[in-house]
Short mmCIF file of C-alpha atoms and ligand atoms in Angstrom, two decimals:
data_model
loop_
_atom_site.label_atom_id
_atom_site.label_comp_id
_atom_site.label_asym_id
_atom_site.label_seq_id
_atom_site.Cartn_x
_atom_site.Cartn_y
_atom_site.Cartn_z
CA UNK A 211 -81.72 3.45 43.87
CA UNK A 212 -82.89 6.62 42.42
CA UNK A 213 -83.43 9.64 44.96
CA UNK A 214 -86.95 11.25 44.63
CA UNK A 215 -87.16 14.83 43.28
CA UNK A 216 -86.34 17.22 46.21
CA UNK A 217 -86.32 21.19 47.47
CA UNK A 218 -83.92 22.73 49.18
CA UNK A 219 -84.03 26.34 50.52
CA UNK A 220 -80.94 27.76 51.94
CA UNK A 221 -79.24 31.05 52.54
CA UNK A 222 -76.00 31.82 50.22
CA UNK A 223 -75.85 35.05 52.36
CA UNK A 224 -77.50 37.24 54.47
CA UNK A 225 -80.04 38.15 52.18
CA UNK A 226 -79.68 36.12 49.29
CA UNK A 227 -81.70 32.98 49.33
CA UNK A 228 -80.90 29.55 46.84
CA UNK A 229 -84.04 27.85 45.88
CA UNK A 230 -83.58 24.72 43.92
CA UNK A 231 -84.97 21.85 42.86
CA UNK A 232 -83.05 18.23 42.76
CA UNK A 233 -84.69 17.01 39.28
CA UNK A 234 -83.53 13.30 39.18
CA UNK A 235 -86.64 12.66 36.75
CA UNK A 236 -85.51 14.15 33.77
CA UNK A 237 -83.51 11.04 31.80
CA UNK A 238 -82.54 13.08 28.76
CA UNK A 239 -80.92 16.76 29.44
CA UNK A 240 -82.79 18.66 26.03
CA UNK A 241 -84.50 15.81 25.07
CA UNK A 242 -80.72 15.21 23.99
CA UNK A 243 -78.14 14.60 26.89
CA UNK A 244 -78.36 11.12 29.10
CA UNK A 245 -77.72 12.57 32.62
CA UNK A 246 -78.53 9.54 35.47
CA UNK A 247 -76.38 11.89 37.41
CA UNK A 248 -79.45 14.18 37.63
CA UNK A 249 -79.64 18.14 37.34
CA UNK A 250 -80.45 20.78 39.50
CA UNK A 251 -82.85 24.05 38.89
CA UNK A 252 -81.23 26.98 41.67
CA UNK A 253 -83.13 30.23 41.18
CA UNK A 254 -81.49 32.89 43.80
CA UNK A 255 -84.15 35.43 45.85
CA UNK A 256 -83.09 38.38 47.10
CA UNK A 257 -85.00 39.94 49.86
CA UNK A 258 -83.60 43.22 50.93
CA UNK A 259 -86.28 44.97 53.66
CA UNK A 260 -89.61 45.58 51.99
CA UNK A 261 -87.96 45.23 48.18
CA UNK A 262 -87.92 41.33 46.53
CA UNK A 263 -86.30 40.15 43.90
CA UNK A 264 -86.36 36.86 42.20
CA UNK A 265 -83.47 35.78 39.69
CA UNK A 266 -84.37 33.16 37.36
CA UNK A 267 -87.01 30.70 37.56
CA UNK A 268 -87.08 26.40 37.78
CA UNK A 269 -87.91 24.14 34.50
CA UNK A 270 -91.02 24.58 32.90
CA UNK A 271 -93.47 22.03 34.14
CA UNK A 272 -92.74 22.74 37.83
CA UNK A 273 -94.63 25.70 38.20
CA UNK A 274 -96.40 24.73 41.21
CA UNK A 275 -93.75 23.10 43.07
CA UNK A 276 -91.80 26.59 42.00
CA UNK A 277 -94.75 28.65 43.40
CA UNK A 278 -95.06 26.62 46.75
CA UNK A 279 -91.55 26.72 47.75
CA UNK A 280 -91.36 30.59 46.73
CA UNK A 281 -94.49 30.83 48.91
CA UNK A 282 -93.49 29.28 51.62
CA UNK A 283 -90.34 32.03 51.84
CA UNK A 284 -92.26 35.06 50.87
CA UNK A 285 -96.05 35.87 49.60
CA UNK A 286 -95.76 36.47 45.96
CA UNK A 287 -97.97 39.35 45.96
CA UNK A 288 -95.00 41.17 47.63
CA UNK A 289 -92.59 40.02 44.85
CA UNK A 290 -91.33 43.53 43.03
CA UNK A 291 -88.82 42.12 40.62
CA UNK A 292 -88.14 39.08 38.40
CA UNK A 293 -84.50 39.40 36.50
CA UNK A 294 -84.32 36.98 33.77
CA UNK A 295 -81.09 35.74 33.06
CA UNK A 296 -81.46 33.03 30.34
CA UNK A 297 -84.96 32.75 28.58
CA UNK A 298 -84.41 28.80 27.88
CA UNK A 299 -87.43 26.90 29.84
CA UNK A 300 -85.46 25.18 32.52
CA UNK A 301 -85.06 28.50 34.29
CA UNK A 302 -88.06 30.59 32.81
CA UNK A 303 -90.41 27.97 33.28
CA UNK A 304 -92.28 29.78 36.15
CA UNK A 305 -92.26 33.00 34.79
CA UNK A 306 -96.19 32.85 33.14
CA UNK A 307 -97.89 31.68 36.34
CA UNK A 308 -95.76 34.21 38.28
CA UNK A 309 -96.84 36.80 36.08
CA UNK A 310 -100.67 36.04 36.24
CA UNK A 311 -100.66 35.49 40.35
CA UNK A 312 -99.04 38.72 40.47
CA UNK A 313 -99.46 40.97 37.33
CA UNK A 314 -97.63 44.10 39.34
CA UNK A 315 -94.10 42.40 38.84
CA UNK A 316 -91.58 44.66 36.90
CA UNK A 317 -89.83 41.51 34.62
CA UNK A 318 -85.72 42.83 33.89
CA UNK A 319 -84.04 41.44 31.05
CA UNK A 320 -81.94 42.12 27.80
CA UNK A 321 -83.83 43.67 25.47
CA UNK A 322 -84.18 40.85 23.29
CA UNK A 323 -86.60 39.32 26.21
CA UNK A 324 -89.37 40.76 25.77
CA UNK A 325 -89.86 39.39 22.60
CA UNK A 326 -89.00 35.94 24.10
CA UNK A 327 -91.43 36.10 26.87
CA UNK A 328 -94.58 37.12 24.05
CA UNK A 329 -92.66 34.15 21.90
CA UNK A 330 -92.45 31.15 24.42
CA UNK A 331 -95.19 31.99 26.84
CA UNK A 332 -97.53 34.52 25.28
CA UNK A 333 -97.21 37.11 27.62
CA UNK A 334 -96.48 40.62 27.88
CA UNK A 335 -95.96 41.77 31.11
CA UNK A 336 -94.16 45.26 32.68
CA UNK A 337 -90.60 44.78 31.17
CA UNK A 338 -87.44 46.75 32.19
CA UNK A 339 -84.99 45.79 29.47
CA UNK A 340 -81.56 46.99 30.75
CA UNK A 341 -78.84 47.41 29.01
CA UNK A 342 -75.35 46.17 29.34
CA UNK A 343 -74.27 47.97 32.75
CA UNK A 344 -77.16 49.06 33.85
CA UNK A 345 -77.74 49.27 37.78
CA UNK A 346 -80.85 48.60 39.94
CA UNK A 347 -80.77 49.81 43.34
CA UNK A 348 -82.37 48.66 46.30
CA UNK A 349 -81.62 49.67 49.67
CA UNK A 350 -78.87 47.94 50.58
CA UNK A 351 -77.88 46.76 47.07
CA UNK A 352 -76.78 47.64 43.64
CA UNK A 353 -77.45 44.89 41.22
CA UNK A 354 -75.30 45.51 38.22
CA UNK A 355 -76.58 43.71 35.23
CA UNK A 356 -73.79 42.58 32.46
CA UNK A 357 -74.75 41.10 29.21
CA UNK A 358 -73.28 37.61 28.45
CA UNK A 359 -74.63 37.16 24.91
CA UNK A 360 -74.67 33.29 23.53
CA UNK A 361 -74.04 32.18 27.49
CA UNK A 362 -76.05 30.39 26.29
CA UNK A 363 -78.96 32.15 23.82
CA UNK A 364 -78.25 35.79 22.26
CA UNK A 365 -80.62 37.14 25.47
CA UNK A 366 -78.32 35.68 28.47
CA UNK A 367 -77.05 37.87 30.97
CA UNK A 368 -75.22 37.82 34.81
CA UNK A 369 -76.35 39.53 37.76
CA UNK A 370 -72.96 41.12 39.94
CA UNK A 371 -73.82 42.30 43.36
CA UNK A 372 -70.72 43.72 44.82
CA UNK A 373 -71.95 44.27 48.05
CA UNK A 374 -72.05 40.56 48.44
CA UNK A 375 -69.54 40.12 46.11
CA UNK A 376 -71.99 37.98 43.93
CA UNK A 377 -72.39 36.76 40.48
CA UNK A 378 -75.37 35.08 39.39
CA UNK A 379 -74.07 33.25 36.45
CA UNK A 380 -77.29 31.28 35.06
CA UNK A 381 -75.75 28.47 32.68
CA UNK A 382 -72.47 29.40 32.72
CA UNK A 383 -69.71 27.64 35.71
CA UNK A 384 -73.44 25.30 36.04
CA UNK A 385 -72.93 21.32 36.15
CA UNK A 386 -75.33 18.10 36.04
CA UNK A 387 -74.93 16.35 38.73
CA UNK A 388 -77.17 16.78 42.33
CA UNK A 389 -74.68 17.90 45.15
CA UNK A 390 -75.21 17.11 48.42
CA UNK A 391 -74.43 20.96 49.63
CA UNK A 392 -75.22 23.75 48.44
CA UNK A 393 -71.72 24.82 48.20
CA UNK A 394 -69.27 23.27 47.04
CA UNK A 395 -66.14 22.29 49.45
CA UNK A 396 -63.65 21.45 46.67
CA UNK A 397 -63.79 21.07 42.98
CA UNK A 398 -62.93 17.36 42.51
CA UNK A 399 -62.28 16.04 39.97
CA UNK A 400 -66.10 14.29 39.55
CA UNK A 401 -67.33 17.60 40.17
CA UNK A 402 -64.94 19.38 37.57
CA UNK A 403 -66.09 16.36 35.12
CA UNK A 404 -69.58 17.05 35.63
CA UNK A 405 -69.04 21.31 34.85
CA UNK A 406 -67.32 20.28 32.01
CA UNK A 407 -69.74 17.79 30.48
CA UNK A 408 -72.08 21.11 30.86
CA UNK A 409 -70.07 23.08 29.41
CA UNK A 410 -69.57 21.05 26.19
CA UNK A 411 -72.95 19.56 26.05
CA UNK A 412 -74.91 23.40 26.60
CA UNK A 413 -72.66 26.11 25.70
CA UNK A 414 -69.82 24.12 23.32
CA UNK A 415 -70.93 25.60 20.08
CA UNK A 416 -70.90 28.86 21.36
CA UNK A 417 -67.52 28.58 23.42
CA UNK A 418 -65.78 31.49 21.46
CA UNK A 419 -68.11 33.91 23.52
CA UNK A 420 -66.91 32.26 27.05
CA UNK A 421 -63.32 33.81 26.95
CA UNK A 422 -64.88 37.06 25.46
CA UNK A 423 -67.84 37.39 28.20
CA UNK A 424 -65.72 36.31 31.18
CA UNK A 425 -62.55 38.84 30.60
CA UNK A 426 -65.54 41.62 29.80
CA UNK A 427 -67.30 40.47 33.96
CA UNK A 428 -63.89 40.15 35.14
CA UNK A 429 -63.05 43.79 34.08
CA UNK A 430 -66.37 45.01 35.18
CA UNK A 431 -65.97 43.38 38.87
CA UNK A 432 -62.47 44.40 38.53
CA UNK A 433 -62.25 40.67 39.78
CA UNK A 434 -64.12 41.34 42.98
CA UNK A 435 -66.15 37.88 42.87
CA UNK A 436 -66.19 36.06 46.42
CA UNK A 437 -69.20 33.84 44.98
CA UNK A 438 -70.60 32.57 41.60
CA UNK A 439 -74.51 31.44 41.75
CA UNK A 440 -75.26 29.08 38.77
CA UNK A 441 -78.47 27.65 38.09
CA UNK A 442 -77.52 24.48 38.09
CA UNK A 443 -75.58 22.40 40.73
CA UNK A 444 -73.47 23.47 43.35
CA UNK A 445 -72.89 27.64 44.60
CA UNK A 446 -69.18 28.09 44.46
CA UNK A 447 -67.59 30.68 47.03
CA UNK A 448 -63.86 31.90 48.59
CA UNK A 449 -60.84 30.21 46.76
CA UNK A 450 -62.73 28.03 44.34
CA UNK A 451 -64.21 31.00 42.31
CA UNK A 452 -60.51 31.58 40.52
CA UNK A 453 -60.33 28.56 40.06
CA UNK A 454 -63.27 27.91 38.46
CA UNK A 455 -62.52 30.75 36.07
CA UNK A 456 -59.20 28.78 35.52
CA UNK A 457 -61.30 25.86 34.32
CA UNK A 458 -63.63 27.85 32.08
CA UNK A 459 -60.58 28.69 30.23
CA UNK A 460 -59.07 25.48 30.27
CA UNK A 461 -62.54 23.88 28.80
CA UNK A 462 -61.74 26.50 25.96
CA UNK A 463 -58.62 25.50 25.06
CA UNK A 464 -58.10 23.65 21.83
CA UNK A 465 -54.70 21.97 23.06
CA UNK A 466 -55.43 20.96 26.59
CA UNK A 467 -52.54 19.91 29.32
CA UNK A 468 -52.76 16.47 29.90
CA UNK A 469 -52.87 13.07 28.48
CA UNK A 470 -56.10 11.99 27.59
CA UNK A 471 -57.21 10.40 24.36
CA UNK A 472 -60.81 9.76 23.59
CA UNK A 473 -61.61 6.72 21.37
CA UNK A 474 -64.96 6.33 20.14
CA UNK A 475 -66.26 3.96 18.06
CA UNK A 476 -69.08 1.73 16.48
CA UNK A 477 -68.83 -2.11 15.67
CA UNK A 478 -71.81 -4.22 14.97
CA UNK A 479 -70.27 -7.08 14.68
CA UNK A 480 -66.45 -7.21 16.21
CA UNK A 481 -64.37 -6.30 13.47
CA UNK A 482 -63.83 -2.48 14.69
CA UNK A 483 -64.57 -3.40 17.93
CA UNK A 484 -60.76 -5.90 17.49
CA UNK A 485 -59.05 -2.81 15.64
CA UNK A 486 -60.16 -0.32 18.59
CA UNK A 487 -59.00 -2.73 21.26
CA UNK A 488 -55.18 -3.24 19.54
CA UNK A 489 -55.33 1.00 19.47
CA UNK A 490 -56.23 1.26 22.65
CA UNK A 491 -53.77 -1.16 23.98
CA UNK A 492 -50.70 0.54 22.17
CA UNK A 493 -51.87 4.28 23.45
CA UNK A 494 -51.81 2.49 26.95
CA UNK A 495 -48.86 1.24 26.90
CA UNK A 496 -47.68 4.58 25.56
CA UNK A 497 -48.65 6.45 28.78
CA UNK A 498 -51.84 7.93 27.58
CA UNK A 499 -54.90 8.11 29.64
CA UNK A 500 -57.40 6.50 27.35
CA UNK A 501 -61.28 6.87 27.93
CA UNK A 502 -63.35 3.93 25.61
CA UNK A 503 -66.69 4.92 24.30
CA UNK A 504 -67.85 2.32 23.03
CA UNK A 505 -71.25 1.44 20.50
CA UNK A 506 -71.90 -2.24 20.28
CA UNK A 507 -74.64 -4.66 20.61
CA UNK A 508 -73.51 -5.22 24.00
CA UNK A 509 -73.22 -1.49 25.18
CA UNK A 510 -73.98 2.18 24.49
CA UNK A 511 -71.94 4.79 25.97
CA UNK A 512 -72.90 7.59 27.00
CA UNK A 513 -72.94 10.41 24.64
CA UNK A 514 -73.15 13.51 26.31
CA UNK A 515 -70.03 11.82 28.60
CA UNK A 516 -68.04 11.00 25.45
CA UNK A 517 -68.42 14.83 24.17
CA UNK A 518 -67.88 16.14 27.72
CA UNK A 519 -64.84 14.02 27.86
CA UNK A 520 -63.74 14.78 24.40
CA UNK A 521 -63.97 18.55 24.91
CA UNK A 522 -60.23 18.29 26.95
CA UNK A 523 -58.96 15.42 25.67
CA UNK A 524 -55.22 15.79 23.23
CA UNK A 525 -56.72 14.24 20.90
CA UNK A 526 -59.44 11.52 19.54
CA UNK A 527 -59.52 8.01 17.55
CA UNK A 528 -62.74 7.30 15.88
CA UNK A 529 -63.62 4.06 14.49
CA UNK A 530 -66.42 3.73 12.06
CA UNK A 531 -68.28 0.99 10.44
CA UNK A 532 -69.60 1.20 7.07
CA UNK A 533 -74.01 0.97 7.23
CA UNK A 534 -75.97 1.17 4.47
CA UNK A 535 -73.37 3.23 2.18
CA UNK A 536 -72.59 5.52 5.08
CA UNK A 537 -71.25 5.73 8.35
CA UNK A 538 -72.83 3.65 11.40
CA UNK A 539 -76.01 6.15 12.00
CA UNK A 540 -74.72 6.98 15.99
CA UNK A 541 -70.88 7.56 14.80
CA UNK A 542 -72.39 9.91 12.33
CA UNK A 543 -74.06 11.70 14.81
CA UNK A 544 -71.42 11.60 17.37
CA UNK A 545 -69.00 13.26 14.57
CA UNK A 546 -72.30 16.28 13.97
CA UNK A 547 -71.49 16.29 17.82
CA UNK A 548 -67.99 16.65 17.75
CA UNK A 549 -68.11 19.11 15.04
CA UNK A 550 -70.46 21.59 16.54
CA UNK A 551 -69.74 21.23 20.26
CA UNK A 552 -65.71 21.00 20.19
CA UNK A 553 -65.52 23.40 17.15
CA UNK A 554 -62.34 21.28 15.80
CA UNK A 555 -58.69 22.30 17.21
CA UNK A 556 -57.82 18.68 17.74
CA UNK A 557 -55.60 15.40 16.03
CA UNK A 558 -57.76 12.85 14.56
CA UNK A 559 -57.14 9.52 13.91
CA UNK A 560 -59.71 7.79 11.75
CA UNK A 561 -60.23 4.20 11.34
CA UNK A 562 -63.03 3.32 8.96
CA UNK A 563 -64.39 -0.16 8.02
CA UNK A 564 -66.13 -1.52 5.58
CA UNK A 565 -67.66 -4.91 3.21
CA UNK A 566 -67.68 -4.20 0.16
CA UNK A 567 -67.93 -0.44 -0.82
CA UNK A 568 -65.05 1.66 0.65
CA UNK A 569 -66.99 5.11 0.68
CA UNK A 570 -66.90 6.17 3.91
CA UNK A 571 -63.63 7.17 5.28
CA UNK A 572 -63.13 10.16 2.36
CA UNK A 573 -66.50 11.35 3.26
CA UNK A 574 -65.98 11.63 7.50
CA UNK A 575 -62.70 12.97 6.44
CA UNK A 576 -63.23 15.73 4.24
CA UNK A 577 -66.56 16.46 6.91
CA UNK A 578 -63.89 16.26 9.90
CA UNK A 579 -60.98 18.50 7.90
CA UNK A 580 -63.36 21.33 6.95
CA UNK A 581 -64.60 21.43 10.57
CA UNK A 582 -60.99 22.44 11.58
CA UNK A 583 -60.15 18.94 12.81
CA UNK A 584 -56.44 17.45 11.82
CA UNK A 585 -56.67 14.26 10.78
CA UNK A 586 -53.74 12.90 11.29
CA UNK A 587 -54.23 9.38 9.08
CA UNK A 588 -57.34 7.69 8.23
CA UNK A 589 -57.51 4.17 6.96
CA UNK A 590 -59.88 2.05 6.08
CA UNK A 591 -60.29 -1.80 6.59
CA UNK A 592 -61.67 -4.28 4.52
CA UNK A 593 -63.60 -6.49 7.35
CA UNK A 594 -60.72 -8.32 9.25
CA UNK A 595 -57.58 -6.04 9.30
CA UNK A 596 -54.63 -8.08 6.99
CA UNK A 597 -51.15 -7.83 8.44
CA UNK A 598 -50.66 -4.88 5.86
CA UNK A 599 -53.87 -2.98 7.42
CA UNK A 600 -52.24 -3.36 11.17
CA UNK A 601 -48.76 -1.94 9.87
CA UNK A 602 -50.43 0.76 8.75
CA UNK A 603 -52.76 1.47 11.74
CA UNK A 604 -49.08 1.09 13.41
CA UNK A 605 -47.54 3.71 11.73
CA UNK A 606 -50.88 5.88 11.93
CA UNK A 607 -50.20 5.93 15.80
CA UNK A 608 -46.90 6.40 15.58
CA UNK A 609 -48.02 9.62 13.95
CA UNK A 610 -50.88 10.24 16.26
CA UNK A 611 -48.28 9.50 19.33
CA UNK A 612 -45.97 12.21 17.58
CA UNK A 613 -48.44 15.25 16.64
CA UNK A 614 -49.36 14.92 20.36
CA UNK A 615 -46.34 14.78 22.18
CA UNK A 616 -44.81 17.41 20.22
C1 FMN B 142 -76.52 -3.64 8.75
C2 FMN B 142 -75.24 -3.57 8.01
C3 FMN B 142 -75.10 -2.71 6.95
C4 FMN B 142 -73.92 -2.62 6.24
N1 FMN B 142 -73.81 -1.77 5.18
C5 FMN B 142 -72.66 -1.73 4.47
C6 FMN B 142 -72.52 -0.90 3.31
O1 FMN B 142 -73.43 -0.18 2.92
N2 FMN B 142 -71.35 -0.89 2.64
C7 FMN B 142 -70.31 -1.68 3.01
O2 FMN B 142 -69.27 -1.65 2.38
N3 FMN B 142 -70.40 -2.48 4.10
C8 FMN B 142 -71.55 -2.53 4.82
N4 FMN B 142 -71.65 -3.37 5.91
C9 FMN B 142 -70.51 -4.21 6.27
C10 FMN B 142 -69.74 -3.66 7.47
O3 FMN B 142 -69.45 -2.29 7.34
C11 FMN B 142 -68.44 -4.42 7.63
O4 FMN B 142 -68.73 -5.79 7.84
C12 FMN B 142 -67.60 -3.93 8.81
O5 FMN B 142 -66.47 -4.77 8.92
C13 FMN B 142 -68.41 -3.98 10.12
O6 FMN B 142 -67.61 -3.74 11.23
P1 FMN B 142 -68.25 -3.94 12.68
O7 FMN B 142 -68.79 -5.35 12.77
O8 FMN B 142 -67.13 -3.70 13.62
O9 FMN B 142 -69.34 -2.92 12.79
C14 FMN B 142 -72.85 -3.46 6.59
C15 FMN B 142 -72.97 -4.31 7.69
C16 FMN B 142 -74.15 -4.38 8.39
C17 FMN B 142 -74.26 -5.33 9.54
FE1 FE2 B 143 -79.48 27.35 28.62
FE1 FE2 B 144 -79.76 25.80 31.84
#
């Protein structure tokens, strides 16, 4: 059963309201990313005595739901300041129709969006572009606005409040999923899944800049941070925020601590599909934690899972059946995946197979090498694996079981 699309309107403190929108209509994340799980929209409203401000907007699309539920808090026509965070539509969406109920609203931004605004929604409306540092105050507050370039376009930026002790973090420490709270109690493991499968899916390509962005807010907050406000799923406060910073590294590491192994593979008609399930056995057996993703006539994983998964895993198997001269058209886009949202860093094993024209398995390789991956063995079958082909896929693990225990 799915839930309907909701609102929910709660205080994260005194003055700082959460408004956000349960979206469990949207099937495809980007047009791109399966989430059943569902996604959230949380723009933050700050309301301190006679001065409002409004951080970050819901997707485009829900303009009207956005401007009832902001009405039905304060009257727009009192609303001073809108700080964009992230240009991208699921939080800007609003920003046109707030603009034209209310043309007096000073918009605050980097300075690349203004541009952005004239660009996506044709409008050009009183623009404070800040730069990295820069302070508003209100009466009670100082909002401190830090750039976070490529968190996740070039524009993206965090709002720090230290009286509160606040950072409003727009995409980045976000996750799919719908949670029942507005804060989070613990970060379980479902919930640390579902940050990370943002974090791979959204920001991935860019995850160079995460390390780089957080160590600049940490220094700038001198690591005064009681609460991070994403805008999407669950407000995390007290002991969770370190540790959440603990997991943004960890989703940046290229050798992760634990034991997973990610096996992904294609098979139209059984023959990978009997190679895979001999792997996956053996890893088993060996004491890794292996996750199956899986592309059959039968079943289609999950992609945006399988790259969220991937992202922390030791290392990955891929097994890929030969189509029309080139690899099976979903492996071939799960390895563009792979290559531009884990940015290499990780063992390889590839198992290729094929009917009558072994030219795939040099190609994925070479495409897989220069993307930083290490293959550590790749092998192609000819249909059903011979005795000679399963010795070899032996030894190929043996190898695989070696570069990752080492
Ligand atoms: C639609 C289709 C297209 C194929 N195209 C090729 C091809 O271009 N070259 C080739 O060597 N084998 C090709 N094959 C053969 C398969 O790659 C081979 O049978 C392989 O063992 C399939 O493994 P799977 O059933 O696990 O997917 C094709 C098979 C199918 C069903
Ligand atoms: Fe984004
Ligand atoms: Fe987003």
């Amino acid at each position: 059963m799915r839930i309907e699309n909701s609102v929910v309107i709660d205080k994260v403190s005194k003055d700082l309201i959460i408004l956000r929108y349960n979206d469990t209509s949207t099937k495809y994340f980007e047009a791109l990313w399966e989430i059943p799980e569902g996604v959230t929209y949380n723009a933050y409203l700050l309301i301190d005595g006679d001065t409002t401000v409004l951080f970050d907007t819901w997707k485009k699309g829900l303009e009207s739901e956005f401007l009832n539920t902001l009405n039905s808090v304060i009257d727009i026509r009192d609303l001073d300041y809108v700080v964009i965070h992230h240009m991208e539509p699921d939080h800007s969406g609003s920003i046109k129709t707030l603009y034209e109920r209310n043309p007096g609203i000073t918009f605050i931004g980097h300075p690349m969006t203004s541009k952005l605004m004239r660009n996506l929604y044709g409008i050009s409306p009183k623009f404070r572009a800040v730069k990295d540092n820069e302070t508003l105050s209100t009466k009670n507050y100082q909002l401190a606005f830090i750039h976070a370039p490529w968190l996740h376009w070039p524009e993206t930026m965090f709002t720090y409040i230290p009286q509160i002790k606040a950072l409003i973090t727009c995409d980045v420490f976000g996750a799919y999923t719908i949670p029942k709270s507005v804060f989070i109690d613990e970060l379980s493991d479902e919930y640390i899944s579902s940050m990370r499968k943002y974090f791979a899916n959204i920001i991935g390509f860019y995850k160079d800049n995460v390390i780089k962005n957080l160590d600049k807010v940490l220094a700038v907050t001198e690591g005064n941070i009681e609460i991070i406000a994403p805008a999407h799923g669950a407000v995390i406060k007290g002991n969770l925020v370190n540790k959440a910073i603990n997991l943004y590294r960890e989703f940046t590491l290229k050798t992760p601590v634990n034991r997973k192994i990610v096996i992904a593979y294609s098979s139209m008609y059984g023959f990978v599909d009997g190679i895979m399930s001999h792997v996956a056995h053996v890893l088993s057996d060996w004491g890794f934690n292996v996750s199956i993703y899986k592309f059959t006539d039968k079943e289609r994983a999950s992609i945006g899972d399988l790259i969220g998964e991937a992202n922390n895993a030791l290392g990955i198997v891929l097994g890929v059946s030969t189509y029309d001269t080139e690899p099976f058209p979903l492996m071939d886009y799960i390895i563009n995946l792979l290559i531009k949202k884990l940015k290499g860093g990780k063992p390889v094993l590839l198992i290729t197979d094929y009917g009558w024209g072994d030219v795939v398995l040099r190609h994925v390789k070479t495409r897989l090498e220069k993307a930083d991956f290490t293959v550590i063995d790749a092998i192609s079958v000819n249909g059903i694996p011979t005795k000679e082909d399963l010795d070899k896929i032996d030894i190929a693990l043996q190898s695989l079981k070696q570069a990752l225990t080492q």
